[in-house]
Amino acid sequence: MSTQPKLLVIDDEPGVLKFVERFAPRFGLDVVGRTDARAALSELPALRPDAVLVDLKMPDINGLDVLRAIRDIDPTCQVILMTGHASVDTAIEAVKLGALDYVSKPFDLDRLGGLLTGVGKSLERRERLLEVDADIARKFAFYGMIGRSPVMHELFDAIRRFAPHVRTVLITGETGTGKELVARALHTLGSRSSRRYVTVNCSAVVEGLFESELYGHQRGAFTGASDTKVGLFEHADKGTLFLDEIGELPLAIQAKLLRAVEHGEVQRVGALDAKRVDVTVIAATNRDLRTEAAAGRFRSDLYYRLSVMELRLVPLRERREDIPYLSAAFIREAADRLKRPIIGMTAGAELALLQAPWPGNVRELRNVIERACLLSDAKMLSERDVRTAMPPTTDLPAEPAPAGAGLPAADSPWDPHFLTNAQRSQVEQAMRKAGGNKAAAARLLGVSRRTMYRWLERLDFSPRSDPRQEG
C-alpha cells in the first residue's frame, strides 16, 4: 500500500491512548487518538480512518452508538470494541452491528496484536483486489470502450476486421451505449486515421440550414449568405464524416444525402455544378431504421445504403457482467479528476449497480459514479452514495432482493471479515447443493457467476468436488 493504514483510537482514558499509540505502529498502523467520542465522530470524514478501536463504556456516549455512527458514515471502516465489562450479549450485538470483533481490558497483547495484524492484512488484501479490478478494466479497454462480455468481444473483433475496408457503416443502439466511441474506433483503425474526423449531430441542426451545413453554399445563394461556405462533406474529403442521430433527418434531406453517400457528389446551395468528394460515412441512430423505413418515416434506399455494414450495440442490462469493470474505470477516472481518495466501492454499492435497470446505459452509469464520487468523503463508495446518486426515475429496489441477490446483506467491502456467519453459511450451502459447481450455485443464489467467484475467493472456499463441475 502506498501509505500506512490509519487506526483511530477512541477512549476517555488517556493512558489507553498512549499505550495503543506505542503498541499499534509495530503492526504497520498509524495511530490517531481521541478522548472525546462525539468530537472524533465529527472528524471522521476528515480523518478517514481505515479502522477504529473504540471503548464500549464512555461518559458521554456508548461504544455501540459510536459503532452505529461509524458504520453509517463509512461502512467500510473496520471497528473493534474495547471493554472492561465484556459479555457474550455485548459481543453478539457488536458483531450484528458490523464490528470486526471486541477485545477485553486489560489487554491480552497476543489477542490485540492478532486483531491489528488481521486489520492490516485485510486492508492490504482489499486494496490488491481493487487494483486487480482496475487492471482488468484497463486490460479490457478498447478505444474508450470497456467490456469483458462475449457480445463486447464480438463487437471489438468486428471493428478490427472491418475498419480498414468499409466506406459506409450504420451503428445502432440505445442512447448511451457508446455509438460515438465505436465511430471513432472505426476511424482510428481505418486507412484514413490521419485525415479529418468530422461529427454532425443531425438532431441539432435547423432544417432550413441543414443543406448549407452538409453541402455548403455559394455567396448570395440566400439572404445572409455573404460568403461562400464549404460544407461538411467537402471539409471531410478523404476523411470520415460521422452522422450522429441520422434517424432524425427530415425525409426531404434524406434524398440528397443518398446521392452524396452513394455517388460521392455534393452540390452547394446556389451552385450549378456538383463536386466530387471521397468520404467514409459512419451513421448512428437509436431508432430501428428498418421499422422506420417500413412506416415511411425513413427512406428505405438510404437505409440499405448505410447498412452495408451494421453494428448493433447491446444495452447495458444485457451485459451486466461488465458493470464492475466499467465502474472501476469510472471511479478511477472521477477520483483522479475530482482529487478524491476513492479507490473502489463496497459490496452493497456494487450490488445496487448490478440491480439497476440502466435506461441510459453506460452514459448513465458514468454519471451516477461521478455523482457518487462527489457525494463521498470515504475511500470506498457505499451503497448509500450510489443510491443517492441514482436519478429519481431509476427503478432500483429499496432493499436488496431476497436469496442470493441480498448477499452480502450489509453494505460492506469485499472481504470475508465483513460477511456474517449466516451469509457464509448461505454461500457454502449453495455450493454443497450445486455439488461444487460455481455457476449452478450462483443461479441458486440469484447472482452473477462473477459475483459468486468473488465471494468464494474471499471466503477461501475450496469444495471437494469434481473440477469439471466448476462451470
Coordinates of C-alpha atoms in Angstrom, one line a residue:
M1 CA 0.0 0.0 0.0
S2 CA 1.2 3.5 -0.7
T3 CA 0.6 4.8 2.8
Q4 CA 0.2 3.0 6.2
P5 CA -3.4 2.3 7.2
K6 CA -4.8 4.7 9.8
L7 CA -6.1 3.5 13.2
L8 CA -8.4 5.8 15.2
V9 CA -8.5 5.1 18.9
I10 CA -11.4 6.5 20.9
D11 CA -11.2 6.1 24.7
D12 CA -11.8 8.6 27.6
E13 CA -8.7 7.2 29.4
P14 CA -5.5 8.9 28.1
G15 CA -3.4 6.0 29.4
V16 CA -5.1 3.6 27.0
L17 CA -4.5 6.0 24.1
K18 CA -0.8 6.3 25.0
F19 CA -0.4 2.5 25.2
V20 CA -2.1 1.9 21.8
E21 CA -0.1 4.7 20.2
R22 CA 3.1 2.8 21.2
F23 CA 1.8 -0.7 20.5
A24 CA -0.1 -0.4 17.2
P25 CA 2.7 1.0 14.9
R26 CA 4.6 -2.3 15.2
F27 CA 1.7 -3.8 13.1
G28 CA 2.1 -1.2 10.4
L29 CA -0.6 1.2 11.6
D30 CA -0.6 5.0 12.0
V31 CA -2.4 5.8 15.2
V32 CA -4.6 8.9 15.9
G33 CA -6.1 9.1 19.4
R34 CA -9.2 10.9 20.7
T35 CA -10.7 11.1 24.2
D36 CA -13.9 12.8 23.1
A37 CA -16.1 10.4 21.1
R38 CA -18.5 12.9 19.7
A39 CA -15.7 15.2 18.5
A40 CA -14.0 12.1 17.0
L41 CA -17.2 11.3 15.0
S42 CA -17.4 14.8 13.7
E43 CA -13.8 14.5 12.5
L44 CA -14.3 11.1 10.9
P45 CA -14.8 12.4 7.3
A46 CA -11.6 14.3 7.5
L47 CA -9.6 11.7 9.3
R48 CA -10.8 8.8 7.1
P49 CA -9.5 6.0 9.3
D50 CA -9.2 2.5 8.0
A51 CA -10.0 1.0 11.4
V52 CA -11.3 2.3 14.7
L53 CA -10.6 0.9 18.2
V54 CA -13.4 2.3 20.5
D55 CA -14.2 1.9 24.1
L56 CA -17.6 0.5 25.0
K57 CA -18.2 2.5 28.2
M58 CA -17.6 6.2 27.9
P59 CA -19.2 9.0 29.9
D60 CA -20.9 10.9 27.1
I61 CA -21.8 8.1 24.6
N62 CA -22.0 4.3 24.4
G63 CA -19.4 2.5 22.3
L64 CA -22.2 0.7 20.4
D65 CA -23.7 4.0 19.4
V66 CA -20.3 5.1 18.2
L67 CA -20.1 1.9 16.2
R68 CA -23.6 2.6 14.6
A69 CA -22.5 6.1 13.7
I70 CA -19.2 4.9 12.2
R71 CA -21.0 2.3 10.1
D72 CA -23.4 5.0 8.9
I73 CA -20.7 7.4 8.0
D74 CA -18.2 4.9 6.5
P75 CA -19.4 1.3 6.3
T76 CA -16.0 0.2 5.1
C77 CA -14.3 1.2 8.3
Q78 CA -13.3 -1.8 10.5
V79 CA -14.3 -1.3 14.1
I80 CA -13.0 -3.2 17.2
L81 CA -14.7 -2.6 20.6
M82 CA -12.7 -2.4 23.8
T83 CA -14.3 -3.1 27.1
G84 CA -13.6 -3.9 30.7
H85 CA -17.0 -5.4 31.1
A86 CA -17.2 -8.0 28.3
S87 CA -20.2 -10.1 27.9
V88 CA -21.5 -12.6 25.3
D89 CA -24.6 -10.4 24.7
T90 CA -22.4 -7.3 24.1
A91 CA -20.1 -9.2 21.7
I92 CA -23.0 -10.6 19.7
E93 CA -24.7 -7.2 19.5
A94 CA -21.5 -5.6 18.4
V95 CA -20.9 -8.2 15.6
K96 CA -24.5 -7.8 14.5
L97 CA -23.9 -4.1 14.2
G98 CA -20.9 -4.7 12.0
A99 CA -18.0 -4.8 14.4
L100 CA -15.0 -6.8 13.4
D101 CA -14.5 -8.1 17.0
Y102 CA -14.0 -7.0 20.6
V103 CA -11.1 -7.0 23.0
S104 CA -11.2 -7.1 26.8
K105 CA -9.4 -4.7 29.2
P106 CA -6.8 -5.2 30.5
F107 CA -5.5 -6.2 27.1
D108 CA -4.4 -9.6 26.1
L109 CA -1.5 -8.4 24.0
D110 CA -1.4 -11.5 21.8
R111 CA -5.1 -11.2 21.0
L112 CA -4.9 -7.4 20.4
G113 CA -1.9 -7.9 18.2
G114 CA -3.6 -10.6 16.2
L115 CA -6.6 -8.4 15.6
L116 CA -4.4 -5.5 14.5
T117 CA -2.5 -7.8 12.2
G118 CA -5.7 -9.0 10.7
V119 CA -6.8 -5.4 10.1
G120 CA -3.6 -4.6 8.2
K121 CA -3.8 -7.8 6.1
S122 CA -7.5 -7.3 5.3
L123 CA -6.8 -3.8 4.1
E124 CA -3.9 -4.9 2.0
R125 CA -6.0 -7.7 0.5
R126 CA -8.8 -5.3 -0.2
E127 CA -6.5 -2.9 -2.0
R128 CA -4.9 -5.6 -4.0
L129 CA -8.3 -6.9 -5.2
L130 CA -9.4 -3.3 -6.1
E131 CA -6.2 -2.9 -8.1
V132 CA -6.9 -6.2 -9.9
D133 CA -10.3 -4.9 -10.9
A134 CA -8.8 -1.7 -12.1
D135 CA -6.1 -3.6 -14.0
I136 CA -8.7 -5.8 -15.6
A137 CA -10.7 -2.8 -16.6
R138 CA -7.6 -1.4 -18.3
K139 CA -6.8 -4.7 -20.0
F140 CA -10.3 -4.9 -21.5
A141 CA -10.4 -1.3 -22.7
F142 CA -10.8 -0.9 -26.4
Y143 CA -10.5 2.7 -27.7
G144 CA -12.5 4.1 -24.8
M145 CA -14.9 1.1 -24.5
I146 CA -14.7 -1.4 -21.7
G147 CA -16.1 -4.9 -22.0
R148 CA -15.3 -8.4 -21.0
S149 CA -18.6 -9.9 -22.0
P150 CA -18.8 -12.0 -25.2
V151 CA -21.0 -9.5 -27.0
M152 CA -18.4 -6.8 -26.5
H153 CA -15.6 -9.0 -27.7
E154 CA -17.6 -9.7 -30.8
L155 CA -18.1 -6.0 -31.3
F156 CA -14.4 -5.3 -30.9
D157 CA -13.4 -8.0 -33.3
A158 CA -15.9 -6.7 -35.9
I159 CA -14.4 -3.2 -35.6
R160 CA -10.9 -4.5 -36.1
R161 CA -11.8 -6.6 -39.1
F162 CA -14.0 -4.1 -41.0
A163 CA -12.4 -0.7 -40.1
P164 CA -9.7 -0.8 -42.8
H165 CA -12.2 -1.7 -45.6
V166 CA -15.7 -0.2 -45.0
R167 CA -16.8 3.1 -46.6
T168 CA -20.3 3.2 -45.0
V169 CA -21.3 1.9 -41.6
L170 CA -24.5 2.1 -39.6
I171 CA -24.2 1.9 -35.8
T172 CA -27.4 1.2 -33.9
G173 CA -28.2 1.1 -30.2
E174 CA -30.0 2.7 -27.4
T175 CA -29.0 6.2 -26.1
G176 CA -25.8 6.0 -24.0
T177 CA -24.4 2.7 -25.3
G178 CA -21.3 4.3 -26.8
K179 CA -22.1 4.7 -30.5
E180 CA -19.7 7.6 -30.9
L181 CA -16.9 5.6 -29.4
V182 CA -17.5 2.9 -32.0
A183 CA -17.4 5.5 -34.7
R184 CA -14.1 6.9 -33.5
A185 CA -12.6 3.5 -33.2
L186 CA -13.6 2.7 -36.8
H187 CA -11.9 5.9 -37.9
T188 CA -8.8 5.3 -35.8
L189 CA -8.3 1.8 -37.1
G190 CA -9.2 2.6 -40.7
S191 CA -7.0 3.7 -43.5
R192 CA -8.0 7.3 -43.1
S193 CA -7.0 7.8 -39.4
S194 CA -4.6 10.6 -40.4
R195 CA -7.4 12.5 -42.1
R196 CA -10.2 14.6 -40.6
Y197 CA -12.9 13.2 -38.5
V198 CA -16.0 15.4 -38.7
T199 CA -19.1 15.0 -36.5
V200 CA -22.6 16.2 -37.3
N201 CA -25.5 16.0 -34.8
C202 CA -28.4 15.5 -37.2
S203 CA -30.9 16.3 -34.4
A204 CA -29.4 19.6 -33.5
V205 CA -29.2 21.3 -37.0
V206 CA -32.0 23.6 -38.1
E207 CA -33.8 22.0 -41.0
G208 CA -33.7 25.1 -43.2
L209 CA -29.9 25.4 -42.7
F210 CA -29.1 21.7 -42.9
E211 CA -28.3 21.6 -46.7
S212 CA -25.9 24.5 -46.2
E213 CA -24.2 22.8 -43.3
L214 CA -23.7 19.5 -45.1
Y215 CA -23.1 20.7 -48.7
G216 CA -22.1 24.3 -48.3
H217 CA -23.4 27.3 -50.2
Q218 CA -22.4 30.0 -52.8
R219 CA -22.2 33.6 -51.9
G220 CA -25.6 35.2 -52.3
A221 CA -27.4 31.9 -52.5
F222 CA -29.9 33.1 -49.9
T223 CA -30.4 36.0 -47.6
G224 CA -27.4 36.2 -45.2
A225 CA -25.1 34.2 -47.4
S226 CA -22.5 36.9 -47.5
D227 CA -19.6 34.5 -48.2
T228 CA -19.1 31.1 -49.9
K229 CA -19.1 28.3 -47.4
V230 CA -17.6 24.8 -47.7
G231 CA -19.9 22.1 -46.4
L232 CA -19.1 19.4 -44.0
F233 CA -18.9 16.7 -46.8
E234 CA -16.2 18.8 -48.5
H235 CA -14.5 19.5 -45.2
A236 CA -14.3 15.8 -44.5
D237 CA -13.0 14.9 -48.0
K238 CA -10.6 11.9 -47.8
G239 CA -11.6 11.5 -44.2
T240 CA -14.6 10.4 -42.1
L241 CA -18.0 12.0 -41.6
F242 CA -19.9 10.8 -38.6
L243 CA -23.7 11.5 -38.9
D244 CA -25.0 11.1 -35.3
E245 CA -28.7 10.6 -34.8
I246 CA -29.4 10.1 -38.5
G247 CA -32.8 8.8 -37.8
E248 CA -33.9 12.4 -37.0
L249 CA -33.2 13.7 -40.6
P250 CA -36.3 15.0 -42.4
L251 CA -37.3 13.0 -45.5
A252 CA -36.7 15.9 -47.8
I253 CA -33.0 16.0 -46.9
Q254 CA -32.5 12.2 -47.0
A255 CA -32.8 12.1 -50.8
K256 CA -29.8 14.5 -51.3
L257 CA -27.9 12.6 -48.6
L258 CA -28.4 9.4 -50.5
R259 CA -26.7 10.9 -53.6
A260 CA -23.8 12.1 -51.5
V261 CA -23.3 8.8 -49.8
E262 CA -23.8 6.6 -52.9
H263 CA -22.1 8.6 -55.6
G264 CA -19.8 10.9 -53.7
E265 CA -21.4 14.0 -55.2
V266 CA -22.4 17.2 -53.3
Q267 CA -23.9 20.4 -54.7
R268 CA -23.6 23.6 -52.8
V269 CA -26.7 25.6 -52.3
G270 CA -26.8 28.1 -55.2
A271 CA -24.2 26.3 -57.2
L272 CA -24.8 24.9 -60.8
D273 CA -22.3 22.0 -60.7
A274 CA -21.8 19.2 -58.3
K275 CA -18.5 18.4 -56.6
R276 CA -16.9 15.0 -56.1
V277 CA -15.9 14.0 -52.6
D278 CA -14.4 10.9 -51.1
V279 CA -15.7 10.4 -47.6
T280 CA -16.2 7.4 -45.3
V281 CA -19.7 7.9 -43.9
I282 CA -20.5 6.5 -40.4
A283 CA -24.1 6.9 -39.3
A284 CA -25.6 6.2 -35.9
T285 CA -29.1 6.1 -34.5
N286 CA -31.1 4.9 -31.5
R287 CA -34.1 4.2 -33.8
D288 CA -34.9 1.0 -35.6
L289 CA -34.4 2.3 -39.2
R290 CA -35.8 -0.9 -40.7
T291 CA -39.1 -0.2 -38.9
E292 CA -38.9 3.5 -39.7
A293 CA -38.4 2.7 -43.4
A294 CA -41.4 0.3 -43.4
A295 CA -43.5 3.0 -41.8
G296 CA -42.4 5.6 -44.4
R297 CA -40.5 7.7 -41.9
F298 CA -37.1 6.9 -43.4
R299 CA -36.1 6.3 -46.9
S300 CA -35.5 2.6 -47.4
D301 CA -32.9 3.1 -50.2
L302 CA -30.9 5.3 -47.8
Y303 CA -31.2 2.7 -45.1
Y304 CA -30.0 -0.1 -47.3
R305 CA -27.1 2.0 -48.5
L306 CA -26.0 2.9 -45.0
S307 CA -26.4 -0.6 -43.6
V308 CA -23.9 -2.3 -45.9
M309 CA -22.1 -2.9 -42.6
E310 CA -24.3 -2.6 -39.5
L311 CA -23.0 -2.8 -35.9
R312 CA -25.6 -3.2 -33.1
L313 CA -24.6 -2.1 -29.6
V314 CA -26.4 -4.1 -26.8
P315 CA -27.9 -2.2 -23.8
L316 CA -26.0 -2.4 -20.5
R317 CA -28.8 -4.5 -19.0
E318 CA -27.8 -7.3 -21.5
R319 CA -24.2 -7.2 -20.4
R320 CA -24.3 -6.7 -16.7
E321 CA -21.1 -8.7 -16.2
D322 CA -19.3 -5.6 -17.5
I323 CA -20.7 -3.3 -14.8
P324 CA -18.0 -3.9 -12.2
Y325 CA -15.2 -3.2 -14.7
L326 CA -16.9 -0.1 -16.1
S327 CA -17.5 1.1 -12.5
A328 CA -13.8 0.5 -11.6
A329 CA -12.7 2.6 -14.6
F330 CA -15.2 5.4 -13.9
I331 CA -14.3 5.5 -10.2
R332 CA -10.6 5.8 -11.1
E333 CA -11.3 8.5 -13.7
A334 CA -13.6 10.5 -11.4
A335 CA -11.4 10.2 -8.3
D336 CA -8.4 11.5 -10.3
R337 CA -10.3 14.4 -11.8
L338 CA -12.0 15.4 -8.5
K339 CA -8.9 14.8 -6.4
R340 CA -10.8 12.3 -4.1
P341 CA -9.2 9.4 -2.3
I342 CA -11.7 6.9 -3.5
I343 CA -10.2 3.5 -4.5
G344 CA -13.3 1.4 -5.1
M345 CA -16.8 0.6 -3.9
T346 CA -18.4 -1.7 -1.3
A347 CA -20.3 -4.9 -2.0
G348 CA -23.6 -3.2 -1.3
A349 CA -22.7 -0.4 -3.8
E350 CA -21.8 -3.0 -6.5
L351 CA -24.9 -4.9 -5.9
A352 CA -27.0 -1.8 -6.3
L353 CA -25.4 -1.1 -9.6
L354 CA -25.9 -4.6 -10.8
Q355 CA -29.6 -4.5 -9.9
A356 CA -30.3 -1.1 -11.6
P357 CA -32.2 -1.1 -15.0
W358 CA -29.9 1.5 -16.6
P359 CA -32.2 3.0 -19.2
G360 CA -29.4 5.5 -20.0
N361 CA -26.9 2.7 -20.3
V362 CA -23.1 3.3 -19.9
R363 CA -23.5 7.1 -20.0
E364 CA -25.9 6.9 -17.1
L365 CA -23.6 4.6 -15.2
R366 CA -20.7 7.0 -15.7
N367 CA -22.8 9.9 -14.5
V368 CA -24.0 8.0 -11.4
I369 CA -20.5 7.1 -10.5
E370 CA -19.3 10.7 -10.9
R371 CA -22.2 12.0 -8.7
A372 CA -21.4 9.3 -6.1
C373 CA -17.8 10.3 -6.0
L374 CA -18.8 13.9 -5.4
L375 CA -21.0 12.8 -2.5
S376 CA -18.5 10.6 -0.8
D377 CA -15.7 11.5 1.6
A378 CA -14.7 7.9 2.2
K379 CA -12.2 5.7 0.4
M380 CA -15.0 3.4 -0.8
L381 CA -18.3 4.3 -2.4
S382 CA -21.1 3.0 -0.2
E383 CA -24.5 1.7 -1.2
R384 CA -25.9 4.9 0.2
D385 CA -23.6 7.0 -2.1
V386 CA -24.7 5.0 -5.1
R387 CA -28.4 5.1 -4.3
T388 CA -28.4 8.8 -3.6
A389 CA -26.6 9.4 -6.9
M390 CA -29.2 7.4 -8.9
P391 CA -31.7 9.6 -10.8
P392 CA -35.2 9.6 -9.3
T393 CA -36.6 7.7 -12.3
T394 CA -34.3 4.7 -11.7
D395 CA -36.4 1.8 -10.6
L396 CA -34.0 0.4 -8.0
P397 CA -35.3 -1.8 -5.2
A398 CA -35.2 0.0 -1.8
E399 CA -33.7 -3.1 -0.3
P400 CA -31.5 -5.8 -1.7
A401 CA -33.5 -8.7 -3.3
P402 CA -34.0 -11.9 -1.3
A403 CA -31.9 -15.0 -1.5
G404 CA -28.5 -14.6 -3.1
A405 CA -29.2 -11.2 -4.5
G406 CA -29.0 -9.9 -1.0
L407 CA -25.6 -11.3 -0.2
P408 CA -23.9 -9.7 1.5
A409 CA -26.8 -8.0 3.2
A410 CA -24.7 -5.5 4.9
D411 CA -23.1 -2.6 2.9
S412 CA -19.6 -3.9 3.3
P413 CA -16.4 -4.2 1.3
W414 CA -15.4 -7.4 -0.5
D415 CA -13.7 -9.1 2.5
P416 CA -14.6 -12.3 4.4
H417 CA -14.3 -10.4 7.7
F418 CA -17.4 -8.5 6.7
L419 CA -19.5 -11.5 5.7
T420 CA -21.7 -12.6 8.6
N421 CA -21.8 -16.3 9.6
A422 CA -25.3 -16.6 8.2
Q423 CA -24.1 -15.2 4.8
R424 CA -21.1 -17.5 4.7
S425 CA -23.4 -20.4 5.5
Q426 CA -25.7 -19.4 2.7
V427 CA -22.9 -19.4 0.2
E428 CA -21.5 -22.7 1.4
Q429 CA -24.9 -24.3 1.4
A430 CA -25.5 -23.3 -2.2
M431 CA -22.1 -24.8 -3.2
R432 CA -23.0 -28.1 -1.5
K433 CA -26.4 -28.2 -3.2
A434 CA -24.7 -27.5 -6.5
G435 CA -22.2 -30.2 -6.0
G436 CA -19.3 -27.7 -6.1
N437 CA -20.5 -26.2 -9.4
K438 CA -19.9 -22.5 -9.1
A439 CA -22.2 -21.5 -12.0
A440 CA -25.1 -23.6 -10.6
A441 CA -24.5 -22.2 -7.1
A442 CA -24.7 -18.7 -8.5
R443 CA -28.0 -19.5 -10.1
L444 CA -29.4 -20.9 -6.8
L445 CA -28.4 -17.6 -5.1
G446 CA -29.7 -15.4 -7.9
V447 CA -26.3 -13.7 -8.5
S448 CA -23.9 -13.5 -11.4
R449 CA -21.2 -16.1 -11.8
R450 CA -18.5 -13.5 -11.4
T451 CA -20.0 -12.3 -8.1
M452 CA -20.1 -15.9 -6.9
Y453 CA -16.4 -16.3 -7.8
R454 CA -15.5 -13.2 -5.8
W455 CA -17.4 -14.4 -2.7
L456 CA -15.7 -17.8 -2.8
E457 CA -12.3 -16.2 -3.3
R458 CA -12.7 -14.0 -0.3
L459 CA -14.1 -16.9 1.8
D460 CA -11.2 -19.1 0.7
F461 CA -13.8 -21.8 0.0
S462 CA -12.4 -24.9 -1.7
P463 CA -15.1 -27.5 -2.1
R464 CA -14.1 -31.1 -2.7
S465 CA -15.7 -31.7 -6.0
D466 CA -15.0 -32.8 -9.5
P467 CA -13.1 -29.8 -11.1
R468 CA -15.1 -30.4 -14.3
Q469 CA -18.2 -29.2 -12.4
E470 CA -16.8 -25.8 -11.7
G471 CA -18.6 -24.1 -14.7

